[in-house]
XYZ file of C-alpha atoms in Angstrom:
579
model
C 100.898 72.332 135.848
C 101.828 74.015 139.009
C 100.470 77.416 137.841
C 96.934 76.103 137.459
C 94.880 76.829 140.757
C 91.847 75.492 139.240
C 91.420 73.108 136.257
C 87.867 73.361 135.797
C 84.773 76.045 136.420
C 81.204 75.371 135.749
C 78.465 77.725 134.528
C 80.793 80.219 133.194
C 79.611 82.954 130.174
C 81.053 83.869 127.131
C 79.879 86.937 126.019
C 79.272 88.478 122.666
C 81.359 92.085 123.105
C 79.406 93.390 120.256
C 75.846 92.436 120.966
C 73.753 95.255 121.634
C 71.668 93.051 123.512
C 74.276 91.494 125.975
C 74.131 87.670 124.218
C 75.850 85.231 126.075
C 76.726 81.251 125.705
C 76.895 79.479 129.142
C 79.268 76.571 129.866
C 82.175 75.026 131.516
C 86.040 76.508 131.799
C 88.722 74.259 131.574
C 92.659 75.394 131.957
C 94.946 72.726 130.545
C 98.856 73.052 130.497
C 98.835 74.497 127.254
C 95.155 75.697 126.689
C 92.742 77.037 127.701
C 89.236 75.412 126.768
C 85.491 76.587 126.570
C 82.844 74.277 126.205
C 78.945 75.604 125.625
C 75.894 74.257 126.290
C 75.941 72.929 122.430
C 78.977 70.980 123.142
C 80.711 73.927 120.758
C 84.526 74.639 121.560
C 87.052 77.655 122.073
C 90.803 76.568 122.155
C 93.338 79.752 123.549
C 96.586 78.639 123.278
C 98.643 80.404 126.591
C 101.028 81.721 124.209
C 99.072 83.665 122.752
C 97.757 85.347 125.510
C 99.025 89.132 125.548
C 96.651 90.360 128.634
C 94.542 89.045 131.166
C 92.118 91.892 133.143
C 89.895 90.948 135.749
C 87.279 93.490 136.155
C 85.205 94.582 139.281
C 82.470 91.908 140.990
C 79.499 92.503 139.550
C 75.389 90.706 140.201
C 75.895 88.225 137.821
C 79.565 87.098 138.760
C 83.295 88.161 138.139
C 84.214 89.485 134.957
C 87.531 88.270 132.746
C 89.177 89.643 129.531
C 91.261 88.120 127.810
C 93.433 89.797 124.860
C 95.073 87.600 122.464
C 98.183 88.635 120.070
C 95.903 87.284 117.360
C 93.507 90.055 118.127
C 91.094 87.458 119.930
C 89.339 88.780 122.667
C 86.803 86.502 125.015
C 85.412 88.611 127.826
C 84.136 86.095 130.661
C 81.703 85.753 133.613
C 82.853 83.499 136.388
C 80.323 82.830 138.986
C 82.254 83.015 142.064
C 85.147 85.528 142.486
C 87.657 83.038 144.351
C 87.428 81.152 141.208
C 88.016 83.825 138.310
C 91.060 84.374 140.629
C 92.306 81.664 140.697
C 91.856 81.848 136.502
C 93.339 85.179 136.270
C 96.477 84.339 138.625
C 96.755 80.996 136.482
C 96.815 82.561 133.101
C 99.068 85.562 134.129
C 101.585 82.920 134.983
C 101.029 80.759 132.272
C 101.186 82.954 129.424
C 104.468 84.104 130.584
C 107.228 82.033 129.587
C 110.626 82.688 131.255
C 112.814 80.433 128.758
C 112.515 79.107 125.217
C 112.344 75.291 126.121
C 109.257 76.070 128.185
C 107.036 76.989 125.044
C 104.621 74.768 123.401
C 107.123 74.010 120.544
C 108.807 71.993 122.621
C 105.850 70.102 123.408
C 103.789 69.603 120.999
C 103.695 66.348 118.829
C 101.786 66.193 115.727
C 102.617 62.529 115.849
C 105.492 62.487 112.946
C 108.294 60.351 112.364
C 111.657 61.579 112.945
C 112.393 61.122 109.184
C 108.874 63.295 108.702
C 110.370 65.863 111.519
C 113.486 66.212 109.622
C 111.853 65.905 105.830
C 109.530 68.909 107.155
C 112.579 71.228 107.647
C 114.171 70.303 104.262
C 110.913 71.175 102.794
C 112.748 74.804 102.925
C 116.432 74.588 101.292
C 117.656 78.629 100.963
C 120.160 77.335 99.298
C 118.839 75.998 96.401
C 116.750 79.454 97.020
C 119.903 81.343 96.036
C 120.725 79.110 93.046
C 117.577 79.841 91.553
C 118.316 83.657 91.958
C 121.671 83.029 90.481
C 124.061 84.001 93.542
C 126.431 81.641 94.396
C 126.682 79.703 97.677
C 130.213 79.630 98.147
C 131.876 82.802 99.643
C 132.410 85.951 97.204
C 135.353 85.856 95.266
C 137.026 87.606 92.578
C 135.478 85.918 89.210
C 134.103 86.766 85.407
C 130.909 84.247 87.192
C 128.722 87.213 87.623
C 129.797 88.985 83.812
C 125.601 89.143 83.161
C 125.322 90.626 86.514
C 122.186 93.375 86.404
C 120.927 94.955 89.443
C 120.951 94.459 93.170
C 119.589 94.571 96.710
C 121.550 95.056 99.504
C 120.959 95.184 103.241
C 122.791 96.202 106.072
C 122.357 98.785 109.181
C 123.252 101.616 109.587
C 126.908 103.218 109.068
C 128.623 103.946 112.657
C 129.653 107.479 111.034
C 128.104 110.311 113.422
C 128.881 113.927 112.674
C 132.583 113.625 110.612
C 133.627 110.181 111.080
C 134.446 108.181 107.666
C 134.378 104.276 107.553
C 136.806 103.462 104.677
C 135.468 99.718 104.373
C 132.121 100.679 104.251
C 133.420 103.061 101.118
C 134.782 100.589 99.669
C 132.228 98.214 99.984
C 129.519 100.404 98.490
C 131.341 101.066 95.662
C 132.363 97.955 94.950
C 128.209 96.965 94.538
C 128.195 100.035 92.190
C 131.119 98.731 90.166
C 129.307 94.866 89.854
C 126.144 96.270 87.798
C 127.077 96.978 84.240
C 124.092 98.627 83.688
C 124.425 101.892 85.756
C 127.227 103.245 87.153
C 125.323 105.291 90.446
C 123.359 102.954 92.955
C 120.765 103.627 95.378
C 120.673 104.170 99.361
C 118.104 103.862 100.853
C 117.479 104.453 104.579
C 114.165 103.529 105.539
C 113.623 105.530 108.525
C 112.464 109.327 109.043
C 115.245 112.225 108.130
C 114.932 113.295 111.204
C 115.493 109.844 113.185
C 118.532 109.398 111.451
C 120.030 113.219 112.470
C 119.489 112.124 116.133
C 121.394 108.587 115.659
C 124.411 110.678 114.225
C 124.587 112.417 117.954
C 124.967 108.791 119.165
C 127.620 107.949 116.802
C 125.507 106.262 113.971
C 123.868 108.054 111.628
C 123.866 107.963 108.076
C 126.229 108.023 104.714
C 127.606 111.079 104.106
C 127.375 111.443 100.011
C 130.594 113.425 99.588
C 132.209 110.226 100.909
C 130.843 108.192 98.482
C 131.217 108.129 94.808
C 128.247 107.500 92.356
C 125.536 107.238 95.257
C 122.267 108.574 95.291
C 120.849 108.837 98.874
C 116.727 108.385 99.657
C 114.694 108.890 102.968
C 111.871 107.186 102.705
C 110.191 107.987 106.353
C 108.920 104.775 107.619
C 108.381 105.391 111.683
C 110.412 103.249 114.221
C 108.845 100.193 116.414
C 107.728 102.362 119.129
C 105.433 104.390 116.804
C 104.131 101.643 115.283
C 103.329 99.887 118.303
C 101.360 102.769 119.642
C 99.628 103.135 116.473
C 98.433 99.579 116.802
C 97.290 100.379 120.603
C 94.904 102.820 118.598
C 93.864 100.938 115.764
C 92.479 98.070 118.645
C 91.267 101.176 120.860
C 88.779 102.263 117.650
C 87.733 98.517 116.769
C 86.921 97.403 120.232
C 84.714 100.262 120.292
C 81.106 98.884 120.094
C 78.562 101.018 119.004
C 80.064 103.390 116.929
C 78.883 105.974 114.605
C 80.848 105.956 110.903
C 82.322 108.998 111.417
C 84.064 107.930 114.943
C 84.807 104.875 113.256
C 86.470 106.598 110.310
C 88.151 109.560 112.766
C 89.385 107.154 114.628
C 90.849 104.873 112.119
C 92.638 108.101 110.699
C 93.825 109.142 113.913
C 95.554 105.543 115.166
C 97.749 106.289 111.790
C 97.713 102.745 111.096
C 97.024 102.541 107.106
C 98.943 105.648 106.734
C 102.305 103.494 108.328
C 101.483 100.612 105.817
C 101.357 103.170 102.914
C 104.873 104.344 103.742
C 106.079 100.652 103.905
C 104.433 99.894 100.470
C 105.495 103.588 99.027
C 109.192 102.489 100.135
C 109.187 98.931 98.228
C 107.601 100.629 95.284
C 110.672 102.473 95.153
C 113.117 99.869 95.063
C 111.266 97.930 92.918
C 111.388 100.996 90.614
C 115.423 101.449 90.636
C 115.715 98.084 90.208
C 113.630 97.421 87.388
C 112.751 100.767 85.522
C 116.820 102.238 86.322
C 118.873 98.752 86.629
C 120.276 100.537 89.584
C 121.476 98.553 92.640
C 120.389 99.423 95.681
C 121.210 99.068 99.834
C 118.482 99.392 101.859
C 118.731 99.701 105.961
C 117.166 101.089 109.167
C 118.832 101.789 111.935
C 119.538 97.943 112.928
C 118.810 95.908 109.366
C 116.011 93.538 110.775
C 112.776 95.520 111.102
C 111.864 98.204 108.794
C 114.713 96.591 105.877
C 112.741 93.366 106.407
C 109.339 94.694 105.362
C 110.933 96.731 102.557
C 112.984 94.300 100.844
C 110.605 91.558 101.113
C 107.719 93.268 99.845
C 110.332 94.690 97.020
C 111.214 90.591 95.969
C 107.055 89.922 96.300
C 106.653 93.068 93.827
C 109.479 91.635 91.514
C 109.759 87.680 91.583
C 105.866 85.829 90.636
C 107.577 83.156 92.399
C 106.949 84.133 96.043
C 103.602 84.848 94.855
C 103.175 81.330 94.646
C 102.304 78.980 98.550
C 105.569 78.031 98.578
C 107.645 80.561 97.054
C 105.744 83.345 99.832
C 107.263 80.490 102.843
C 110.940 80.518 100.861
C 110.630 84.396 100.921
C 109.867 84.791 104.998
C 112.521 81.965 105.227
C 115.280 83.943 103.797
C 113.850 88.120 104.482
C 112.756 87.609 107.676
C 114.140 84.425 109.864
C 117.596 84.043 107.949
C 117.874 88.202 108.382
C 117.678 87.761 111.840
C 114.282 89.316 112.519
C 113.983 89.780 116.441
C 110.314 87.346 116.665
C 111.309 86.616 119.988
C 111.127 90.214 120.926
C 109.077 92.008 118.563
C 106.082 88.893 119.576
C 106.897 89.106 123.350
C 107.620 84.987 122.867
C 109.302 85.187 126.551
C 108.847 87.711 129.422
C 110.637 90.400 128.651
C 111.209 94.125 128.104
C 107.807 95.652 126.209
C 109.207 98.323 124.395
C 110.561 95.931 122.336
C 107.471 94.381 121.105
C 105.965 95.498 117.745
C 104.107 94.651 114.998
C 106.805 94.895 112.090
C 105.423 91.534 110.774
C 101.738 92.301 111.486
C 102.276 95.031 108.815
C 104.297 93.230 106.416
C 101.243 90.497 105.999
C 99.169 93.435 106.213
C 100.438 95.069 102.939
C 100.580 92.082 101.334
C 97.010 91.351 101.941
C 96.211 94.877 100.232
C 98.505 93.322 97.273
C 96.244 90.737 96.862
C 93.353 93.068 97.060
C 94.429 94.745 93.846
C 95.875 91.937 92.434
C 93.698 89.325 92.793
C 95.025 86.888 89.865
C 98.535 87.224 90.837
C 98.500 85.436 94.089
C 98.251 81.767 94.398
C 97.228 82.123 98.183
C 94.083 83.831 99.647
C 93.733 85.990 103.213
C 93.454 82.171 105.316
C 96.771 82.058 104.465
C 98.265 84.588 105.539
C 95.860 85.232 108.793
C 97.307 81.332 109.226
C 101.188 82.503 109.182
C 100.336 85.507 111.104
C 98.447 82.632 113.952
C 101.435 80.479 114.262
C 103.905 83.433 114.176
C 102.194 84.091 117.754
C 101.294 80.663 119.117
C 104.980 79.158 119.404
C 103.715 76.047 118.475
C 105.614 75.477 115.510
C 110.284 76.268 115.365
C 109.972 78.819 112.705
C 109.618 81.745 113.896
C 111.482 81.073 117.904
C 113.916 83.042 118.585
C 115.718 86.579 117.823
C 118.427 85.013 115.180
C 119.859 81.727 113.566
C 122.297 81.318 116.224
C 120.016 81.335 118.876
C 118.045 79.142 116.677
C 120.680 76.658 116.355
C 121.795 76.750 119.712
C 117.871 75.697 120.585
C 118.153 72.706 118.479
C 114.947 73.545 116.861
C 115.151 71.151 113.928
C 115.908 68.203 116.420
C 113.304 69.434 119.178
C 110.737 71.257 117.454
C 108.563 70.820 113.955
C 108.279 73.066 110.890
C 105.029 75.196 110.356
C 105.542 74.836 106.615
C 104.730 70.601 105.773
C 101.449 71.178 107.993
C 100.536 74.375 105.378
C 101.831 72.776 102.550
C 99.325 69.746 103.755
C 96.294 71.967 103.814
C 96.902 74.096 100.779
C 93.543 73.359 98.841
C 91.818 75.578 101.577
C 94.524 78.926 100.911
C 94.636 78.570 97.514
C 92.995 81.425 95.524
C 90.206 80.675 93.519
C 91.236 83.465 91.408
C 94.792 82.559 90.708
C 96.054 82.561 87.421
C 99.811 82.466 86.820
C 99.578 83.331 83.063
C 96.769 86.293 83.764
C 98.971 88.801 82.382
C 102.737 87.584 81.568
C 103.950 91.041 81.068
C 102.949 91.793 85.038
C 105.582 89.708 86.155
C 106.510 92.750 88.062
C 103.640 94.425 89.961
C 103.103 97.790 90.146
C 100.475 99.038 92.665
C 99.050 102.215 93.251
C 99.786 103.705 96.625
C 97.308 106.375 96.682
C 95.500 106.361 99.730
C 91.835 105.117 99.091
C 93.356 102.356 97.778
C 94.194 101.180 101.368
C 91.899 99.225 103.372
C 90.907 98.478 107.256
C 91.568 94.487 107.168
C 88.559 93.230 108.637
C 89.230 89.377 109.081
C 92.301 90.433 110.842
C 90.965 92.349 113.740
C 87.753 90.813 113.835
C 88.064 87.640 112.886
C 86.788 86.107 115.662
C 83.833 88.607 116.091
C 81.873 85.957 114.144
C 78.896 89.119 114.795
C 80.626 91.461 112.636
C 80.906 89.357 109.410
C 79.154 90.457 106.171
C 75.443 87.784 105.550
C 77.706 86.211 102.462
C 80.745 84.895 102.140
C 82.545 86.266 98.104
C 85.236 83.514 98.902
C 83.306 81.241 100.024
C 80.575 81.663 97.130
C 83.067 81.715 94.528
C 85.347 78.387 95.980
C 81.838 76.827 95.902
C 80.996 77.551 92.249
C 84.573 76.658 91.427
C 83.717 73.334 92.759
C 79.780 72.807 91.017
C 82.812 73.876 88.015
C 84.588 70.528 88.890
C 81.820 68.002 89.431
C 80.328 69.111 86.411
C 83.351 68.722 84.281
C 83.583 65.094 85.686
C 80.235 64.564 84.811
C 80.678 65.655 81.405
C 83.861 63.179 81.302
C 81.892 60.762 82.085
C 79.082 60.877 80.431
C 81.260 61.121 77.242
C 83.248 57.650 78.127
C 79.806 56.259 78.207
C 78.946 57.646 74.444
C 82.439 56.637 73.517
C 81.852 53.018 75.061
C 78.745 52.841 73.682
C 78.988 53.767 69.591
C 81.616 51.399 69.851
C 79.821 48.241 71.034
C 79.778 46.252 67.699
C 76.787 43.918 68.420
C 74.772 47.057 69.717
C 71.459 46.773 68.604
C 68.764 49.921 68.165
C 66.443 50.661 71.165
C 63.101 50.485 69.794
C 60.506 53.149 70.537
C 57.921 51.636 73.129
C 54.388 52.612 72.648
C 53.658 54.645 76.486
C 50.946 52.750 78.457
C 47.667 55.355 78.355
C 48.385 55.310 82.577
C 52.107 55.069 83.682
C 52.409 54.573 87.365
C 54.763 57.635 88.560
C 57.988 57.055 89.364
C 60.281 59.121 91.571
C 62.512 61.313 89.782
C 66.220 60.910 90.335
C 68.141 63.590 90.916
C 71.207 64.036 88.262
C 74.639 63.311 90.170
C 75.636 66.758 89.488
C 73.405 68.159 91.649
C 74.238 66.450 94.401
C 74.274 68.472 97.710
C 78.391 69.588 97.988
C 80.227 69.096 100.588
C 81.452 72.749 102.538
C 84.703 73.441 101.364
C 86.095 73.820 104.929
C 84.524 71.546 107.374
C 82.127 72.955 110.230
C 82.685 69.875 113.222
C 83.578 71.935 115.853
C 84.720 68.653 117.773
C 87.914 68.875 114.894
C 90.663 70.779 116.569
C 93.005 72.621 113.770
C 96.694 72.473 113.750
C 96.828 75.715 115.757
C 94.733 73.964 118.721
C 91.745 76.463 117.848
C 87.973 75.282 117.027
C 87.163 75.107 113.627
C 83.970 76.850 113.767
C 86.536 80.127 114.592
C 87.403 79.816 110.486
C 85.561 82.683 109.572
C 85.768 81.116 105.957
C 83.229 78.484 107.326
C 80.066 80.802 108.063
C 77.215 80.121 106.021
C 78.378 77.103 104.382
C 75.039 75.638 104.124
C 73.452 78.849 102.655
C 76.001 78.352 99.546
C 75.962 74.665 99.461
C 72.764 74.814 98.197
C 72.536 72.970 94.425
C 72.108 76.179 92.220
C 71.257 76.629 88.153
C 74.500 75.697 86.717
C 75.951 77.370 82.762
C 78.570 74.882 81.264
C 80.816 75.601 78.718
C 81.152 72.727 76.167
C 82.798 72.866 72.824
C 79.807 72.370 71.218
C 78.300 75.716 72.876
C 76.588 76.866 75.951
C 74.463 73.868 78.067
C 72.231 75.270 80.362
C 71.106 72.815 83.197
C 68.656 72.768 86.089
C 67.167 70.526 88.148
């Protein structure tokens, strides 16, 4: 608390960054230890989480008061008009020092209480078990030994970094090892390496000492580039991508120019082009295959992760996609402290390796769309709580760091509070038994099949949304689906119940009255107004401290919620009801 100047400013504007005609809501500013809070004139709120703050700019004084941008790692961005200047300084100094944290225990993880148990706390990390993970892949948990237990052994993937070989040097080990992966797959004789990085990246790390395998070293190896650019690259690219999409006013062709020129979908092509390659070996040639960068934890994350998602329907499922960033990506020792600039440090090292890993899977699920169990809320949800530090999971550069933190004992797991809400990132369209013989997915790279991700970067540009909601129509019908099927139940017990009354005696006809007085008509349960599938109170705060109204799944609730002709399918035929 002794970074806030001023806890409260009055008359303050939020503006609309893509109105054309300068919209604005008016209300109060409020900067809380851990937030920071907006509150209209319609009693509506914004929650900002400090940590996930990435920039603060305050711009020159203008007639109508002091300008403030804010840029959040979630790709939020609320541009402000303080009244008085002393006071948007005060803001700016206070959230510059706030939304730099100089040690892990000083992040909201640490902080926050969801109000659990300490049996809940510790039931919530369990949730996870990697494992029981590796038991249902069939590796063994106990360290490798010579045995006959792996006799039905078929193909690998391996990961490592790269070989410390330079221009002549041999590493005997690393000989050995490789070709002792080659000799455990029955099936094929030659295995796969694959370095993920650009041919000529890995020349210049072979002045430096590293490098790459040298294939007259090793016996029965088949060496692939497969080009994927390095953090720094990728981290520019994004720089553009945000450049083109803050943009207001553009025409399509700048739009589309611009969109080319950031590179962006041409990066998450090459990771996707990579995993369908190793997916390919693995399945098509029963070849194993090692897979590494120059380190092991950024661009051999995103390949061999996506590779399992392309392979295994089980992290296609809610809880098979959390086992999968559990064991790829934290386990692996993915730097999230560094790549997601958790504390104040260097920023070269931040990047958006795991931005583009949910990014291709969200085109997966774009071609796929009955293969995944979870829908784009789900994975813009990870990709929140990735950022905001609220949750253990993702703290931290590796699992000793991790354990040295104490995270189980002083922090809670992301995963029970997903698991808790999973009716609203489930996929409508889910179907596990679609098409059995597509347990392994095989999409097609080529380029227009690659898409700018809307409810990523504007997701909070509530402006830029299409009128209609597909999602949200479709979860709506899917529920009119469910009521009616109760109704039919029910209606049926009543049949049931009544043919089998054994005193039941006929109705008889009675004669209508020349006049009947009118009676109202009553409207069939059925029909009854639905409820929106996620709820619109803005005074409900979500798990991530954000206002729900900032859901974009919630806009235009009421125009779907709307009672609508309903077709039934009964066994008898085809009912067609209406009010």
């Amino acid at each position: 608390m002794e970074h806030i100047r001023t806890t409260k400013v009055e008359q303050v504007k939020l503006l609309d960054r893509f109105s054309t005609s300068n919209k604005s809501l008016m209300g109060t500013l409020y900067l809380t230890a851990t937030h920071l809070l907006f509150i209209d004139s319609s009693q509506r709120e914004t929650w900002i989480l400090h940590h996930h703050i990435a920039a603060v700019e305050k711009l020159p004084l203008t007639t109508s008061g002091c300008p403030l941008v804010i840029q959040c790692k979630n790709f939020r961005i609320v541009h402000f008009v303080v009244p008085r200047e002393r006071d948007c300084h005060d803001i700016y100094n206070s959230l510059l020092q706030l939304s730099r944290t100089a040690k892990y225990e000083e992040l909201y993880a640490f902080s926050y209480n969801p109000k659990q148990n300490e049996s809940e706390q510790v039931k919530g990390w369990q949730l996870i078990d990697l494992a029981e993970e590796y038991k249902r892949m069939g590796v063994p948990n106990a360290n490798w030994q010579l045995s006959d237990a792996n006799r039905d052994y078929k193909a690998a993937i391996c990961r490592c970094s790269q070989p410390l070989s330079g221009f002549s040097a041999r590493c005997l080990e690393d000989e050995h090892m490789l070709q002792a992966i080659s000799k455990a797959n029955p099936s094929n004789r030659y295995m796969y390496v694959m370095d993920t990085r650009p041919k000529l990246n890995a020349m210049a790390n072979r002045a430096a000492g590293k490098g790459y395998e040298n294939e007259d070293n090793y016996s029965n190896i088949r060496f692939q580039f497969v080009g994927i650019e390095n953090i720094h690259v990728m981290r520019s690219s994004l720089q553009k991508l945000l450049e083109v999409t803050g943009t207001k006013g553009l025409s399509v062709n700048d739009f589309l120019s611009g969109l080319e020129s950031s590179g962006w979908l041409r990066h998450i092509k090459a990771v996707l082009d990579a995993a369908v390659f190793l997916v390919k070996a693995i399945a098509v040639e029963s070849a194993s295959v090692l897979v590494h960068c120059s380190d092991g934890w950024d661009r051999t994350s995103q390949v061999c992760s996506l590779g399992a998602l392309l392979l295994d329907s089980y992290y296609r499922t809610i809880k098979g996609f959390m086992v999968l960033i559990e064991k790829d990506w934290i386990s692996f020792g993915h730097k999230f402290s560094d790549r997601c600039s958790q504390l104040d440090g260097d920023p070269k090292e931040i990047s958006p390796v795991f931005t583009q890993f949910l990014e291709s899977v969200w085109n997966l699920t774009e071609q796929f769309p009955q293969a995944f169990e979870y829908n784009e809320a789900f994975l813009l949800q990870i990709h929140e709580h990735v950022h905001s530090c609220q949750f253990g999971n993702f703290i931290g550069n590796c699992q000793k760091e991790r354990e040295e933190l104490k995270l189980k004992e002083k922090t809670y797991s992301l995963w029970p509070f997903l698991l808790g809400e999973q009716k609203k990132y489930r996929n409508p369209l889910y179907n596990p038994d679609f098409s059995p013989e597509l347990t392994l997915l095989e999409p097609n790279t080529v380029s227009f099949n690659f898409k700018f991700w809307r409810n990523m970067y504007h997701q909070f540009d509530r402006s830029m949304h299409p009128r209609q909601s597909v999602f949200n129509l479709v979860m709506n019908m899917s529920e009119q689906n469910k009521q009616l099927e109760e109704d039919i139940k029910e209606l049926e017990a009543k049949i049931k119940q009544r043919n089998g009354q054994p005193d039941a005696v006929p109705v008889k006809e009675h004669q209508q009255p020349a006049h009947p007085a009118p009676t109202a008509p009553k409207t069939p349960p059925c029909f009854k107004k639905e409820q929106p599938l996620i709820p619109v109170n803005d005074a409900v705060r979500t798990i991530e401290g954000s206002n729900t109204a900032d859901n974009r799944y919630s806009e235009f609730v009421a125009e779907f919620s709307k009672a609508e002709p309903a077709v039934v399918s009964l066994e008898y035929g085809v009912a067609r009801m209406t009010c």
